[in-house]
Short mmCIF file of C-alpha atoms in Angstrom, two decimals:
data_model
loop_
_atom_site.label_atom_id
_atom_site.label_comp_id
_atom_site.label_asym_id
_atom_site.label_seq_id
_atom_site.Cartn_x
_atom_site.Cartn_y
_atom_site.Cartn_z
CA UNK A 1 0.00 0.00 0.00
CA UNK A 2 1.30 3.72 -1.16
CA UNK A 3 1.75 5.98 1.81
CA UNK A 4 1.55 9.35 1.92
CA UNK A 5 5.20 9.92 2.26
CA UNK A 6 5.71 7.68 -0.53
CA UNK A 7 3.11 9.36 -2.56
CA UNK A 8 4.82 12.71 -2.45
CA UNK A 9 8.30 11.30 -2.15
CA UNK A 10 8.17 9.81 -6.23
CA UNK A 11 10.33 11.79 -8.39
CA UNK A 12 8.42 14.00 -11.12
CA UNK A 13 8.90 12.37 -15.00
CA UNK A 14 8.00 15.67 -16.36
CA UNK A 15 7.87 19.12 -16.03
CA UNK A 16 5.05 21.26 -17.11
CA UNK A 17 4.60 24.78 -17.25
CA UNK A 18 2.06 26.31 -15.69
CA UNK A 19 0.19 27.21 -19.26
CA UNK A 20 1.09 23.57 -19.88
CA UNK A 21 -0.86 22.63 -17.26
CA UNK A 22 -4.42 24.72 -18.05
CA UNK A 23 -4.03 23.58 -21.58
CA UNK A 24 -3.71 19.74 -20.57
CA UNK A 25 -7.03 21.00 -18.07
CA UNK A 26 -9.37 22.43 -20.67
CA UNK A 27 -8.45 19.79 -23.24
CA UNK A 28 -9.25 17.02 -20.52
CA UNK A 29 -12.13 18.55 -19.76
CA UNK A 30 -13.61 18.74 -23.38
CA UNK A 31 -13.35 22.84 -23.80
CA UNK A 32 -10.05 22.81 -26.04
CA UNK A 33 -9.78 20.84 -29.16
CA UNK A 34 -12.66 19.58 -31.71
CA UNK A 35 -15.25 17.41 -30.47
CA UNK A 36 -16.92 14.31 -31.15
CA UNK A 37 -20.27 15.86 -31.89
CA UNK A 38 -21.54 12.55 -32.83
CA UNK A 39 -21.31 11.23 -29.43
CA UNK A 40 -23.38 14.03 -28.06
CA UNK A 41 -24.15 14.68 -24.50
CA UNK A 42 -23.51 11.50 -23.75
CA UNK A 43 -19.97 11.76 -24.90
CA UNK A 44 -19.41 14.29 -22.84
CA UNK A 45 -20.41 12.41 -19.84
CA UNK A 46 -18.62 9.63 -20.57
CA UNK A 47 -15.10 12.11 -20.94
CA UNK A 48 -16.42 13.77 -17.34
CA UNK A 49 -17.30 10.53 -15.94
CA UNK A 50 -19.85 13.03 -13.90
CA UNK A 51 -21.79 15.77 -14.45
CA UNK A 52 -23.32 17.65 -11.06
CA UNK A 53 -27.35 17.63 -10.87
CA UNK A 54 -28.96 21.45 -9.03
CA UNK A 55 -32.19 22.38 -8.12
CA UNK A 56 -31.36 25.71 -9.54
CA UNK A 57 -32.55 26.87 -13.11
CA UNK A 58 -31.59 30.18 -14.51
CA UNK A 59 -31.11 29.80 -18.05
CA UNK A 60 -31.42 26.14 -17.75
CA UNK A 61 -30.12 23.31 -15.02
CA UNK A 62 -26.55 23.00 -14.61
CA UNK A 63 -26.79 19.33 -16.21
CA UNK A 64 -27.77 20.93 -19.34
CA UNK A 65 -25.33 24.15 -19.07
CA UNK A 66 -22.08 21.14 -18.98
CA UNK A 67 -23.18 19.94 -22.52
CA UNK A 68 -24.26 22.91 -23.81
CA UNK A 69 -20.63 24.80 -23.18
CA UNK A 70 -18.73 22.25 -25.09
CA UNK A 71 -20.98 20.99 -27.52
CA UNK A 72 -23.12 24.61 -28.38
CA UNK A 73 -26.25 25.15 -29.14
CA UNK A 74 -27.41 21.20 -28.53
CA UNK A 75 -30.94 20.72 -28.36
CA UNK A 76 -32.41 20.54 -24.37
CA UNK A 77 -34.53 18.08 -25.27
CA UNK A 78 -31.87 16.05 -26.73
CA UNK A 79 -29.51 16.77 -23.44
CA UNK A 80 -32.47 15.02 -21.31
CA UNK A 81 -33.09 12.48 -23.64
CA UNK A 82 -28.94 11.11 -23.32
CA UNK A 83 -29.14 11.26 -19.92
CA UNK A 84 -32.93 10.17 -18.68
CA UNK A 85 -33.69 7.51 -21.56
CA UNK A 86 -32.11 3.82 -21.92
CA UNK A 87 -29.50 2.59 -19.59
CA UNK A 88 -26.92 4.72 -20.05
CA UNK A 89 -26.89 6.89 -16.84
CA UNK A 90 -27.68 6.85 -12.65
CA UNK A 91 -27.75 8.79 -10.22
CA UNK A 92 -25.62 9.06 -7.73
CA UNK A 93 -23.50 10.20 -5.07
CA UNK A 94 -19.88 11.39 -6.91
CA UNK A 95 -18.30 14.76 -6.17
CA UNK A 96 -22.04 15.74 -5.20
CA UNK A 97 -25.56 14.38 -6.42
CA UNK A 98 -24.41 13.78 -9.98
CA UNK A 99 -25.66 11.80 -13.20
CA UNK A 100 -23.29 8.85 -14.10
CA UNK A 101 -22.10 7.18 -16.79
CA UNK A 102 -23.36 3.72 -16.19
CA UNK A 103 -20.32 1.61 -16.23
CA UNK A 104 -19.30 3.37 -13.30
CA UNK A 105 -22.24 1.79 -11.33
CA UNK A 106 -19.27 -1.14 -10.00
CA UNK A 107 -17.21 1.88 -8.99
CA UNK A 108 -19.27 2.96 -6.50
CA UNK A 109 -19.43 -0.29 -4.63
CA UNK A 110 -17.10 0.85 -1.80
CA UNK A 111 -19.60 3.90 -1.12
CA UNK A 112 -22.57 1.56 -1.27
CA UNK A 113 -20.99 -0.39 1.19
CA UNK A 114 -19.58 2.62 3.53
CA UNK A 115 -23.89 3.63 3.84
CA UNK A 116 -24.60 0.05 4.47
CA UNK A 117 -22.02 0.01 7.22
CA UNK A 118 -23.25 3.27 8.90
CA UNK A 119 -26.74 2.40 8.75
CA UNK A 120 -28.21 5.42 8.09
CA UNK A 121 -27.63 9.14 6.06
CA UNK A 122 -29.74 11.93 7.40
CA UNK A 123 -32.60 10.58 8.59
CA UNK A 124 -33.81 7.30 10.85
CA UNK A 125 -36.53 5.34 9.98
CA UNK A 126 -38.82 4.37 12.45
CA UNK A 127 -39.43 0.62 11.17
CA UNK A 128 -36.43 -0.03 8.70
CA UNK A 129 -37.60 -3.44 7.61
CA UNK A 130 -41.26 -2.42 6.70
CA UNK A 131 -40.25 0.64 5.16
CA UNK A 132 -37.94 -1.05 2.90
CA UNK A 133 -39.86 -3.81 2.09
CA UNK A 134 -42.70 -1.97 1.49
CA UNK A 135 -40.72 -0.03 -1.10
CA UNK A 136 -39.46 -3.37 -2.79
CA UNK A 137 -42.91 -4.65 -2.90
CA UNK A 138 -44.51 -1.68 -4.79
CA UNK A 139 -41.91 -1.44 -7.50
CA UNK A 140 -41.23 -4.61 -7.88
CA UNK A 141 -44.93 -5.22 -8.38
CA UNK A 142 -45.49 -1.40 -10.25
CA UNK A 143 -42.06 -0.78 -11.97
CA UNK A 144 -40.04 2.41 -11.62
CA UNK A 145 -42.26 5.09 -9.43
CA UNK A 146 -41.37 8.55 -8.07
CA UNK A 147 -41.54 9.29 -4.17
CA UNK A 148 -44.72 10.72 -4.08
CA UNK A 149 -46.33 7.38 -6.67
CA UNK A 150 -44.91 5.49 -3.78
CA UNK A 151 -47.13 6.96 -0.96
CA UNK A 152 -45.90 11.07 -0.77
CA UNK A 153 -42.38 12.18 -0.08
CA UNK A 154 -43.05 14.48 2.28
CA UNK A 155 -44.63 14.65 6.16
CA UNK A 156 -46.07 18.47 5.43
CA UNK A 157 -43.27 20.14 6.85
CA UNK A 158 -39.88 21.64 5.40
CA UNK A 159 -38.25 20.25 2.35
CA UNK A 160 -36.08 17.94 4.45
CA UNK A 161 -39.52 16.61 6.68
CA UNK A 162 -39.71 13.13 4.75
CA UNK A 163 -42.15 10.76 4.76
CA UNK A 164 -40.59 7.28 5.88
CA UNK A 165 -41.39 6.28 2.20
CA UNK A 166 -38.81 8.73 1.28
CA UNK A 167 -36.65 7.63 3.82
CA UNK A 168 -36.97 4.43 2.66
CA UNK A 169 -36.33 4.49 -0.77
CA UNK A 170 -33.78 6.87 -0.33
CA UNK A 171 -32.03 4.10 1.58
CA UNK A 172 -32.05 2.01 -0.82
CA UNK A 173 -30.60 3.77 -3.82
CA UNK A 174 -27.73 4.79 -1.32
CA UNK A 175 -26.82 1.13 -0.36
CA UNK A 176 -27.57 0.22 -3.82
CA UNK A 177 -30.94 -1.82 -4.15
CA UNK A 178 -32.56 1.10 -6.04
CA UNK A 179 -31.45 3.12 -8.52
CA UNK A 180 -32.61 6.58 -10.28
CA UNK A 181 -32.01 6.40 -14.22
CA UNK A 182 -34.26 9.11 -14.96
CA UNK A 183 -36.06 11.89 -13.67
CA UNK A 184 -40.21 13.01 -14.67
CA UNK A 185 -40.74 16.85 -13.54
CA UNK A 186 -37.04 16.98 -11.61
CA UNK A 187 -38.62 13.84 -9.45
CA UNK A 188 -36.12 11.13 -9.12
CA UNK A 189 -37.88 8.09 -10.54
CA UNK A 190 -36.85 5.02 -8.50
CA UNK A 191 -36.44 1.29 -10.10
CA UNK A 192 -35.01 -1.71 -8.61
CA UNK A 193 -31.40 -1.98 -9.53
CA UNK A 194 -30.97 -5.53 -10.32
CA UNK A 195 -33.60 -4.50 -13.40
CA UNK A 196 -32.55 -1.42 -14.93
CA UNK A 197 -28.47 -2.00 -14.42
CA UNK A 198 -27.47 -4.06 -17.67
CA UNK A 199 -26.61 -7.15 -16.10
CA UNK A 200 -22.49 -7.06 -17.23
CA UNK A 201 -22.64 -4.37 -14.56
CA UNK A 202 -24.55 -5.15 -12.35
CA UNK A 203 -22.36 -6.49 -9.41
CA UNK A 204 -19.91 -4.92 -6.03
CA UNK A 205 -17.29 -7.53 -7.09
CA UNK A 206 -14.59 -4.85 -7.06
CA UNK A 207 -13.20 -4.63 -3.70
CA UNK A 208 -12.88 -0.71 -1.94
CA UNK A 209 -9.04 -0.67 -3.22
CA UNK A 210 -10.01 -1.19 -6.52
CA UNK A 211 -13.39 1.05 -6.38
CA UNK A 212 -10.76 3.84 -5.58
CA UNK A 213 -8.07 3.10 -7.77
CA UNK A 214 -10.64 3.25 -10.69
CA UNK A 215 -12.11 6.49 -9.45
CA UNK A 216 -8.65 7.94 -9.17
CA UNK A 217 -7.33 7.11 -12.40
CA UNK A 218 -10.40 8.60 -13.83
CA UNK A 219 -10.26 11.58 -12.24
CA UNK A 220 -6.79 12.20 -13.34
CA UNK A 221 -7.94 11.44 -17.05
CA UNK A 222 -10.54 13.72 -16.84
CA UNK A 223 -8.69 16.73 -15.02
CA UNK A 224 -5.28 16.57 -17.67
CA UNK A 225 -3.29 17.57 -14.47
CA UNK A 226 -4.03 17.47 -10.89
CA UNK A 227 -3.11 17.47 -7.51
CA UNK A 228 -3.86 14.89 -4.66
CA UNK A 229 -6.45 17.25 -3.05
CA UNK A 230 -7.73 17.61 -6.75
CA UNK A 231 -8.00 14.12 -7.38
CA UNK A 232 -9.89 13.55 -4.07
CA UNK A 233 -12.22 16.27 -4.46
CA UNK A 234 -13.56 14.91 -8.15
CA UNK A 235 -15.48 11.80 -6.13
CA UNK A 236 -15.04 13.02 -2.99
CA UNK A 237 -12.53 10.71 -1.49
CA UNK A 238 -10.24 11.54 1.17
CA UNK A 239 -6.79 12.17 0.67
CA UNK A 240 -5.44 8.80 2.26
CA UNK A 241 -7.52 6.97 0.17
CA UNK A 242 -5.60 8.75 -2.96
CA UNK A 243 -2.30 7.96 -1.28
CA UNK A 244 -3.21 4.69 -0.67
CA UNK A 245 -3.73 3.79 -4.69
CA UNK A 246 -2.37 6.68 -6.40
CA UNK A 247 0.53 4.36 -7.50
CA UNK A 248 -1.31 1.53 -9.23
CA UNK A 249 -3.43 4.12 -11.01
CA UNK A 250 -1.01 4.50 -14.24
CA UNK A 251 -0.92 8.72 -13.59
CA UNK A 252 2.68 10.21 -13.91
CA UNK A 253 3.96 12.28 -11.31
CA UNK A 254 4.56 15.82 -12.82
CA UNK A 255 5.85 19.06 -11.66
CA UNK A 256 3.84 22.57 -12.01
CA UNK A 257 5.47 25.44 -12.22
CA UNK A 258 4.21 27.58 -9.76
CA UNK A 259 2.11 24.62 -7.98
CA UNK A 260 3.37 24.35 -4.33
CA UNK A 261 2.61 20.49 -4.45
CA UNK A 262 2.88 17.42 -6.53
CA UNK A 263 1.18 16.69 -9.16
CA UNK A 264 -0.23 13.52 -11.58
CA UNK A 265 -0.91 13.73 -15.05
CA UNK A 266 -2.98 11.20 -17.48
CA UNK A 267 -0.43 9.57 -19.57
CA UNK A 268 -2.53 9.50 -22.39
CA UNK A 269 -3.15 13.68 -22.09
CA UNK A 270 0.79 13.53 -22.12
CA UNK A 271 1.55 11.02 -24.47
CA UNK A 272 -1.32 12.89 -27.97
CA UNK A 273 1.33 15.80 -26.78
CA UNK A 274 0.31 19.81 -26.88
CA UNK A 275 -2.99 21.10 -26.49
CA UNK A 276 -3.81 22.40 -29.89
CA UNK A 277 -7.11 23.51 -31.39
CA UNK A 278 -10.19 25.89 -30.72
CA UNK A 279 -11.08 27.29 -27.78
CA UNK A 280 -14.62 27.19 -26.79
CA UNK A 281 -16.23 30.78 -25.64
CA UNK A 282 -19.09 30.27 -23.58
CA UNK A 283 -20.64 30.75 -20.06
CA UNK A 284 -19.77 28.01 -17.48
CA UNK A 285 -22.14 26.69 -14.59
CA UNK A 286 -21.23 27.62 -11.56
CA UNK A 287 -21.31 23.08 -11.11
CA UNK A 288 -19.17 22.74 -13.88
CA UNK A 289 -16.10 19.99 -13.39
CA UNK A 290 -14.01 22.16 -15.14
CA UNK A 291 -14.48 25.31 -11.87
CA UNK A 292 -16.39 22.95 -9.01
CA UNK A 293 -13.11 22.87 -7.29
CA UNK A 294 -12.44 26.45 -5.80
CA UNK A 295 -8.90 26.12 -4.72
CA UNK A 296 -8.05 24.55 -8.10
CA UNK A 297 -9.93 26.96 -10.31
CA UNK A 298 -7.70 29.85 -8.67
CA UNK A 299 -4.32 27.50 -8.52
CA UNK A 300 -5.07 27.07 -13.02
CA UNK A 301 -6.87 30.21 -14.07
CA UNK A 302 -6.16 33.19 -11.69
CA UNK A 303 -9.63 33.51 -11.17
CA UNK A 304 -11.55 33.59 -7.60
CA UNK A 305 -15.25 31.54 -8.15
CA UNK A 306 -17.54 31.75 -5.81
CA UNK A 307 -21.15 30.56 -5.78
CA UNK A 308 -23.10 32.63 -4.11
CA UNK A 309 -27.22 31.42 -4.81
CA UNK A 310 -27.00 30.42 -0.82
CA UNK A 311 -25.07 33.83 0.01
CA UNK A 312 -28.30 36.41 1.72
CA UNK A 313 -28.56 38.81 -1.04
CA UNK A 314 -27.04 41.92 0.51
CA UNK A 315 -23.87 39.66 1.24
CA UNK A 316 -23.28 38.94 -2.21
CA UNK A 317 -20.93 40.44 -4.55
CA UNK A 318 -21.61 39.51 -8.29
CA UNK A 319 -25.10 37.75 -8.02
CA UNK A 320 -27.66 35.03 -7.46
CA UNK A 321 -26.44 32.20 -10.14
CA UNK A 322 -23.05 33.65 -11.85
CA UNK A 323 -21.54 31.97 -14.53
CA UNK A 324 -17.55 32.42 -15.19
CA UNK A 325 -16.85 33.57 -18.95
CA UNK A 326 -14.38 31.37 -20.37
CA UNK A 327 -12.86 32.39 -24.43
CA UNK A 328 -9.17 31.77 -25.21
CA UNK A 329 -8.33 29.36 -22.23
CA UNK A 330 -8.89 31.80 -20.01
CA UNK A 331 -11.85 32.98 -17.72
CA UNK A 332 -12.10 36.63 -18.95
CA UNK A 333 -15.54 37.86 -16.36
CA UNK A 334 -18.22 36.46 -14.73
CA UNK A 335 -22.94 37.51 -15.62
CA UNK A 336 -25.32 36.67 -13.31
CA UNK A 337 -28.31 35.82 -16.21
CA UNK A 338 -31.99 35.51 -15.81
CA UNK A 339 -34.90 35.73 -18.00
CA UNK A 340 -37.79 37.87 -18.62
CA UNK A 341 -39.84 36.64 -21.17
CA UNK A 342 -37.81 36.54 -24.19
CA UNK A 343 -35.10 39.04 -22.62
CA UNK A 344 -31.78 37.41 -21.13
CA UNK A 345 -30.93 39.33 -18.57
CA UNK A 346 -27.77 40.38 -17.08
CA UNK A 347 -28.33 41.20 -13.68
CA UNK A 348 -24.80 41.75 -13.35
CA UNK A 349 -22.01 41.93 -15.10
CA UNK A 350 -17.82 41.68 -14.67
CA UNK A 351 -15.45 41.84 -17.37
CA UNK A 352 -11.60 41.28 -16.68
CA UNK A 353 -10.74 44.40 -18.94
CA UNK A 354 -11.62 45.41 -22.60
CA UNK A 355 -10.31 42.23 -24.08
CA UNK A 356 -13.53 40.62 -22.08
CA UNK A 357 -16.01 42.61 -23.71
CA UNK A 358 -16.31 41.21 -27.46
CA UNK A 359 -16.13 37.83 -25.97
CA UNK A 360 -19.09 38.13 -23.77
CA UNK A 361 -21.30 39.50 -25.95
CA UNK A 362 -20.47 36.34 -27.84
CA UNK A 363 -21.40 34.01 -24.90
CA UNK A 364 -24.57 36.17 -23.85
CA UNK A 365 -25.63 36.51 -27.45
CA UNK A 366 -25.56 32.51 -28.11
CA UNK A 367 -26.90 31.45 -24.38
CA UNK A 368 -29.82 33.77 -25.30
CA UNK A 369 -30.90 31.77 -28.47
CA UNK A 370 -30.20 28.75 -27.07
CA UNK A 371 -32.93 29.57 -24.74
CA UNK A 372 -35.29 30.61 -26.69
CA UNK A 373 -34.19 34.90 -25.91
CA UNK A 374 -34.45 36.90 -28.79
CA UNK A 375 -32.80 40.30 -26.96
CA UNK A 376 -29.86 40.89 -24.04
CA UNK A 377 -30.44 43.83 -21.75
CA UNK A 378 -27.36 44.14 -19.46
CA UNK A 379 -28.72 45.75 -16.24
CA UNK A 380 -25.66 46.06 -14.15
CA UNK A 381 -21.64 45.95 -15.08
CA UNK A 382 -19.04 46.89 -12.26
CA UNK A 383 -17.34 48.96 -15.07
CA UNK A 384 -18.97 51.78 -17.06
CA UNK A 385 -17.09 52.15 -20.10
CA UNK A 386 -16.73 48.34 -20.23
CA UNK A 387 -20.70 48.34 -19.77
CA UNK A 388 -21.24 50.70 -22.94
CA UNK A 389 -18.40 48.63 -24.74
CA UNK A 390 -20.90 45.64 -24.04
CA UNK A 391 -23.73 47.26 -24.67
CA UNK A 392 -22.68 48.63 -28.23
CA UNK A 393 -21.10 45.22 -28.97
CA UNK A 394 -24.37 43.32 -28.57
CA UNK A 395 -25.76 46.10 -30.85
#
């Protein structure tokens, strides 16, 4: 087993510059380079290996903001329909609540076991057997149903008072009896595992080592470049479980220039050699992979992200649901959008100098068709001569 010491004690292969490095990111991460169009949204979760789910919709849900800034203008309709039809995706718990490629369903046997071991998540149930098999009973006998088909997911109260349906089948897609392939109306839609996992999959052979190990090395292939705290913060693992596999994993050791600790890189990233190719301009999610990891976001691009939806709105400093501008490898300002009517709206704007402006009006200017906007009205911008810049470029 690979200590910690040991971990950080291997010798780099390579060194990368620091430009090296954000290159080898945005390429990983499907925003640098020309894409497999063909292999649509689900492509793109496949190259992820997850893509965060929000309650929050702005200009759309963050699932279908992650497609839509790498492939463009891809139909929302067609986003859902990659994700929520077939057996190509679940639900699951990853670096949050996050769809999944299918064929990681195996990976995620050491977290199915970890709930199974602790008994419980948030909430108790009062009679754990019933409940349960209760749950089994109806879809086994009814196929996949949501919460409230099952008998109501709530007890009346706050969002979190659940029913001990809820709590039940809840349970059971954490330990891994149930799963959630789709969603009707942004209701999970709960099935019995052993019948919609294809059957090749459908097993917790791998042991936790190997869970990890897998998760690790597929981190590092989606990230280009990364750092142990990076590579634990992709599925959420803890750092000792990196240590513990990060040399079976097949990632190089690297150095950053500029990057106070050591780093892995995906031999393969390494081995098709530089970055080359076009640079995607478009808004981000605030739950994009490419900026869900504060620390690294700053460490690669400069740039301080912050979401601040769950900040009281006098505390907040560029808005309610603000999306990072990235255009030339580089995030060049941040819009907080919204919509009225056929308007997109940008509540607020910031722009990282004149260079920022023309690609903005870009990214605002294609978001709004995408959505069905026909004008932009920019409301706010922390800059005035940048704001009539803006302004006369949408013009």
């Amino acid at each position: 087993m690979t200590t910690a010491a040991s971990a950080k004690a291997r010798k780099p292969e390579h060194h990368l510059s620091a430009d090296d490095a954000r290159r080898l990111a945005l390429r990983a991460q499907g925003l640098l380079g020309a894409q497999d169009r063909r292999a649509g949204a689900r492509g793109v979760l496949r190259r992820l290996g997850a893509v965060q789910l929000d309650t929050i919709s702005v200009l759309a849900r963050s699932h279908e903001l992650v497609p839509y800034a790498r492939l463009g203008a891809v139909g929302r309709g067609t986003v859902e329909a990659a994700y929520w039809s077939g057996d190509h995706a679940f639900e699951y718990w990853s670096h949050a609540a996050c769809i999944l490629p299918v064929e990681e369903w195996p990976l995620f046997a050491f977290r199915r076991r970890a709930f199974q071991a602790r008994g419980h998540r948030w909430h108790v149930m009062e009679d754990a057997e019933r409940s349960c098999a209760a749950v089994r009973d109806r879809l086994k006998a009814d196929g996949p149903l949501t919460a409230t088909e099952l008998g109501g997911a709530k007890n009346g109260g706050e969002w979190y008072d659940w029913s001990e349906t809820k709590i039940a089948v809840e349970w059971l897609l954490d330990t891994g009896e149930v799963v959630c392939t789709r969603r009707r109306g942004w209701k999970r839609v709960y099935d019995l595992a052993e019948r919609a996992v294809p059957g090749a999959l459908f097993h917790d052979d791998l042991d936790d080592t190997a869970c990890v190990r897998r998760l690790v090395a597929q981190a590092g292939a989606a990230m280009g470049v990364a750092t142990r705290a990076d590579l634990a913060d992709y599925h959420r693992l803890k750092g000792e479980q990196v240590d513990a596999v990060i040399d079976e994993t097949g990632l190089v050791p690297v150095e950053v220039a500029g990057w106070s600790k050591p780093a892995w890189a995906d031999p393969a990233a390494l081995a098709a050699g530089q970055p080359r190719g076009r640079h995607r301009t478009t808004l981000l999610s605030p739950f994009d992979s490419l900026v869900w990891d504060r620390p690294r976001t700053e460490r690669i691009f400069g740039f301080t992200h912050r979401l601040e939806a769950y900040v009281p709105k006098e505390k907040r400093i560029h808005g309610y649901f603000v999306m990072p501008l990235l255009s030339g490898g580089r995030l060049l300002g941040r819009v907080d959008p919204a919509r009225d009517g056929t308007t997109l709206v940008a509540r607020q704007v910031s722009l990282d100098g004149p260079k920022a402006v023309a690609p903005m009006a870009q990214a605002l200017r294609e978001a709004a068709e995408w959505v069905g906007c026909d004008t932009v009205r920019i409301e706010r911008c922390d800059d005035a001569k940048l704001a009539a810049a803006l302004i006369s470029a949408l013009d």
